[in-house]
Coordinates of C-alpha atoms and ligand atoms in Angstrom, one line a residue:
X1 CA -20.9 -117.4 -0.2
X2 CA -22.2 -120.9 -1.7
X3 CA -23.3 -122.3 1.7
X4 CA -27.2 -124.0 1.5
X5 CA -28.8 -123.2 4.6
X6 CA -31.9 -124.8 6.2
X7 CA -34.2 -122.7 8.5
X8 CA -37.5 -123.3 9.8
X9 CA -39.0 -124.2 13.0
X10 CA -38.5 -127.0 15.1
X11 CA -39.2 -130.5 14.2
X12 CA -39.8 -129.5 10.2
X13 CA -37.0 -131.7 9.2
X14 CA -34.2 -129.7 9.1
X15 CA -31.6 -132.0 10.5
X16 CA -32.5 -134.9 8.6
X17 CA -32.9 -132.9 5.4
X18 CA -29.8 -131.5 5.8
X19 CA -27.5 -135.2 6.4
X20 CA -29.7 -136.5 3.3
X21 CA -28.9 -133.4 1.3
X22 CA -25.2 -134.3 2.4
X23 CA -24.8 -136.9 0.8
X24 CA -26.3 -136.4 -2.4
X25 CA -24.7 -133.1 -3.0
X26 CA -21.8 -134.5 -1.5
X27 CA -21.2 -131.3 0.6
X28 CA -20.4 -131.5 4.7
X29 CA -23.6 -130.5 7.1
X30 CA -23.1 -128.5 10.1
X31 CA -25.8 -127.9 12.6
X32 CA -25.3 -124.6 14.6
X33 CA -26.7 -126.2 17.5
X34 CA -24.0 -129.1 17.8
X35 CA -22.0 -126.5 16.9
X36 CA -22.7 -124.7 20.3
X37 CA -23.2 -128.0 22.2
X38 CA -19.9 -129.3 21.0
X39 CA -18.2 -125.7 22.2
X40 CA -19.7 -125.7 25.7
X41 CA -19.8 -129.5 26.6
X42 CA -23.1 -129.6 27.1
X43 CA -26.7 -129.7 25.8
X44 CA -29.0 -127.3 24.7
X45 CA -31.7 -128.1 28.2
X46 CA -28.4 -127.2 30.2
X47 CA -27.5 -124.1 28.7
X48 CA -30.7 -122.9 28.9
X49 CA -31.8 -124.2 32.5
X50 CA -28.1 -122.7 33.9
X51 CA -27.4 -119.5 31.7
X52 CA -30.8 -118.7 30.1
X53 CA -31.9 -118.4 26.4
X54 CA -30.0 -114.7 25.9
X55 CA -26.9 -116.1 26.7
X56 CA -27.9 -119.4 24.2
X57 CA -28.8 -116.6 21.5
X58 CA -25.4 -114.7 21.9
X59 CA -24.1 -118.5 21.7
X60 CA -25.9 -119.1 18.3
X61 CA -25.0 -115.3 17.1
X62 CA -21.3 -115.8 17.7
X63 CA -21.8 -119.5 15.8
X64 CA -22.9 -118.2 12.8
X65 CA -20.2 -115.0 12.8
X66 CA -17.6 -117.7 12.8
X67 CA -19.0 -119.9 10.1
X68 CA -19.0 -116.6 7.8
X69 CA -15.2 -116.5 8.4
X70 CA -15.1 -120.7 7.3
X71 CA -18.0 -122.1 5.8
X72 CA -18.3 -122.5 1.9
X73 CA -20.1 -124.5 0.0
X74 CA -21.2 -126.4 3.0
X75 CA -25.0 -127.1 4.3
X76 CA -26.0 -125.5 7.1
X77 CA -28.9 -126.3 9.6
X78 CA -30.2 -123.7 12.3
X79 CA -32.0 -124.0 15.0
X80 CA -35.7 -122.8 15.1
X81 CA -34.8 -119.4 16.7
X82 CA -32.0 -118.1 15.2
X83 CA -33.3 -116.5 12.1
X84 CA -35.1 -114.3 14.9
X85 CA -32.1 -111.7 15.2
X86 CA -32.0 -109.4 12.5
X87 CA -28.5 -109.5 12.3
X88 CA -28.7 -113.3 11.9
X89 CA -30.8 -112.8 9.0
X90 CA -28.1 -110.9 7.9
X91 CA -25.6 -113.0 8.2
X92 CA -27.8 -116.0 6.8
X93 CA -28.2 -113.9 3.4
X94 CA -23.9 -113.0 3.5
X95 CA -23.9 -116.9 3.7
X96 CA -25.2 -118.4 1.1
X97 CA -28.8 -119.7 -0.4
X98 CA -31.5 -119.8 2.4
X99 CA -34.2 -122.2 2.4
X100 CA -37.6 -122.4 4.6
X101 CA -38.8 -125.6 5.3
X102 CA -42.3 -124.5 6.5
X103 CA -44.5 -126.9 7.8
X104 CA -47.9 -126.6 10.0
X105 CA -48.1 -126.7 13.2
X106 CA -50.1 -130.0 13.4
X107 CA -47.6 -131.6 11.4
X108 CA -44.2 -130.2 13.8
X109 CA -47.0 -131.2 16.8
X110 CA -46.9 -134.8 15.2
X111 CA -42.7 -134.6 15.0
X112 CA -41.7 -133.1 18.3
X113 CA -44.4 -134.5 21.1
X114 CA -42.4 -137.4 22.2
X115 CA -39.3 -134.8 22.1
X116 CA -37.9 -133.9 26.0
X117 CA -34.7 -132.1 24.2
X118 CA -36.1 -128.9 23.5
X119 CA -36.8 -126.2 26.3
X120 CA -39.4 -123.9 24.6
X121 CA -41.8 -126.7 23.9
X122 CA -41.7 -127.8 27.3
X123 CA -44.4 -127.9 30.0
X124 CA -48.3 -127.1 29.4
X125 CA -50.2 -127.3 26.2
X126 CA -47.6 -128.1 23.5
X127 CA -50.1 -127.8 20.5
X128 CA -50.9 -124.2 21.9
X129 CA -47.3 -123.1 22.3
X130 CA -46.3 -124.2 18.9
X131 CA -49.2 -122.4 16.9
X132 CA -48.3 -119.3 19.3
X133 CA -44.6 -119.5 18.8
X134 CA -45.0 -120.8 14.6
X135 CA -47.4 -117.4 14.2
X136 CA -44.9 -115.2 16.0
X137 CA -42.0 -116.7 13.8
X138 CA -43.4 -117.2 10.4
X139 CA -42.5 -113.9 9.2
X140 CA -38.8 -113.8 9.9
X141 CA -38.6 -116.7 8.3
X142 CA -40.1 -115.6 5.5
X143 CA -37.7 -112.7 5.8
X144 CA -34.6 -114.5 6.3
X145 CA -35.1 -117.0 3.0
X146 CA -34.5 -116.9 -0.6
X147 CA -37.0 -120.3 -1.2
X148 CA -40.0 -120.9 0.9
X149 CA -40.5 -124.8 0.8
X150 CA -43.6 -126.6 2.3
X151 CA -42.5 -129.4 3.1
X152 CA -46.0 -130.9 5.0
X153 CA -47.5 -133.5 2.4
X154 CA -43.9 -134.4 0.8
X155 CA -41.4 -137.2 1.0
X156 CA -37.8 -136.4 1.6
X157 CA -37.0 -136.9 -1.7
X158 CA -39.3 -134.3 -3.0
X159 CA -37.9 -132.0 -1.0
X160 CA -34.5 -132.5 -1.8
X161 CA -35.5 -132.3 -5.1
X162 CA -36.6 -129.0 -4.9
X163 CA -33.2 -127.8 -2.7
X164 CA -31.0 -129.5 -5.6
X165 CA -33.3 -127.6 -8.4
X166 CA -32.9 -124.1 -7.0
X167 CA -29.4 -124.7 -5.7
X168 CA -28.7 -125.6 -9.9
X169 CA -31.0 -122.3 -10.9
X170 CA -29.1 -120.3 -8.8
X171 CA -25.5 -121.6 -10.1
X172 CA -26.9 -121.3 -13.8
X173 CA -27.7 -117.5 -13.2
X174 CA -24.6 -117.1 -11.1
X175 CA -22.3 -118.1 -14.2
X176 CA -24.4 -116.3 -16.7
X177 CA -23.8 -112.9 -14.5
X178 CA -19.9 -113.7 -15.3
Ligands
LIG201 C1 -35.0 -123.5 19.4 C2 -34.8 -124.5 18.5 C3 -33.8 -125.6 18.7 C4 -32.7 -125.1 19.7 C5 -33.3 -124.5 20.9 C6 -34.2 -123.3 20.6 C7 -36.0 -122.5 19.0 O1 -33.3 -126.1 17.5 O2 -31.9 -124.2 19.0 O3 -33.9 -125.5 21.6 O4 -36.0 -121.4 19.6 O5 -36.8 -122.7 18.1 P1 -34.1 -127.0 16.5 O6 -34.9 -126.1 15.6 O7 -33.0 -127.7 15.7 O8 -34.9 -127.9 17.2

């Protein structure tokens, strides 16, 4: 499918990537996390403080098997631990074109430390936790994408540069396979 799909962890942009990416491409964003929040009428802290994070992983699992049954040509954002599940990775490829947006994790440390929203980051020493949780994850996300971006030292546009140049590469060989 011709979906572009952000993944990466949290705080490395992929939200706002993924509304400026929207309109430049002119393509709708989705965000599997409002997805879920819209579904259950209510936020991600409360699903997770009254049913858990398994239950919030079937959540994002079930999510993503109904956007392969929709979604095309769309942008799709993720949240930071979906690309975890091997079949999610799975269903990421079936999707469409899957993107990293790697970043350090001084740089997410910078982005999220104000942030309350997010459950895992919660409590203690939330440098430590992310370079724990970032090691743990960085190769699945490697594994899930088709373009590893690093997206510390650049601007937004830069980025989106590079999306909207392998999107095009990928269209070019697409049509030449005809
Ligand atoms: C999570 C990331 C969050 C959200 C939930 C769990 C994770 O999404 O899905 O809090 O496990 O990394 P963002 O990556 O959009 O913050």
């Amino acid at each position: 499918m011709g979906n572009i799909i952000l993944i990466g962890f949290m705080g490395c942009g992929k939200t706002t990537v993924g509304l400026r990416l929207s309109y430049r491409l002119r393509r709708t964003v989705i965000d599997t996390d409002k997805e879920i929040e819209k579904e259950e009428q209510r936020t991600i802290s409360e699903i997770f403080a009254t049913d858990g994070e398994a239950y919030f992983r079937d959540r994002e699992t079930a999510c993503l098997r109904k956007l392969t049954e929709s979604a095309d040509n769309q942008i799709i954002s993720v949240g930071g631990g979906l690309p975890l599940r091997e079949e999610n990775r799975e269903l990421l490829h079936k999707l469409g074109q899957v993107f990293y947006l790697r970043a350090t994790g001084e740089t997410i440390y910078e982005r999220v430390k104000e942030d309350t929203t997010r459950p895992l980051l919660q409590g203690g020493d939330p440098l430590a936790k992310i370079g724990k949780l970032l090691k743990e994850r960085d190769p699945y996300y490697n594994a899930a994408a088709d373009v590893v971006i690093n997206v510390d030292d650049k601007s937004f546009d830069q980025i989106l540069d590079e999306i909207e140049g392998k999107v095009n590469e990928r269209e070019e060989n697409r049509k030449m396979e005809e």
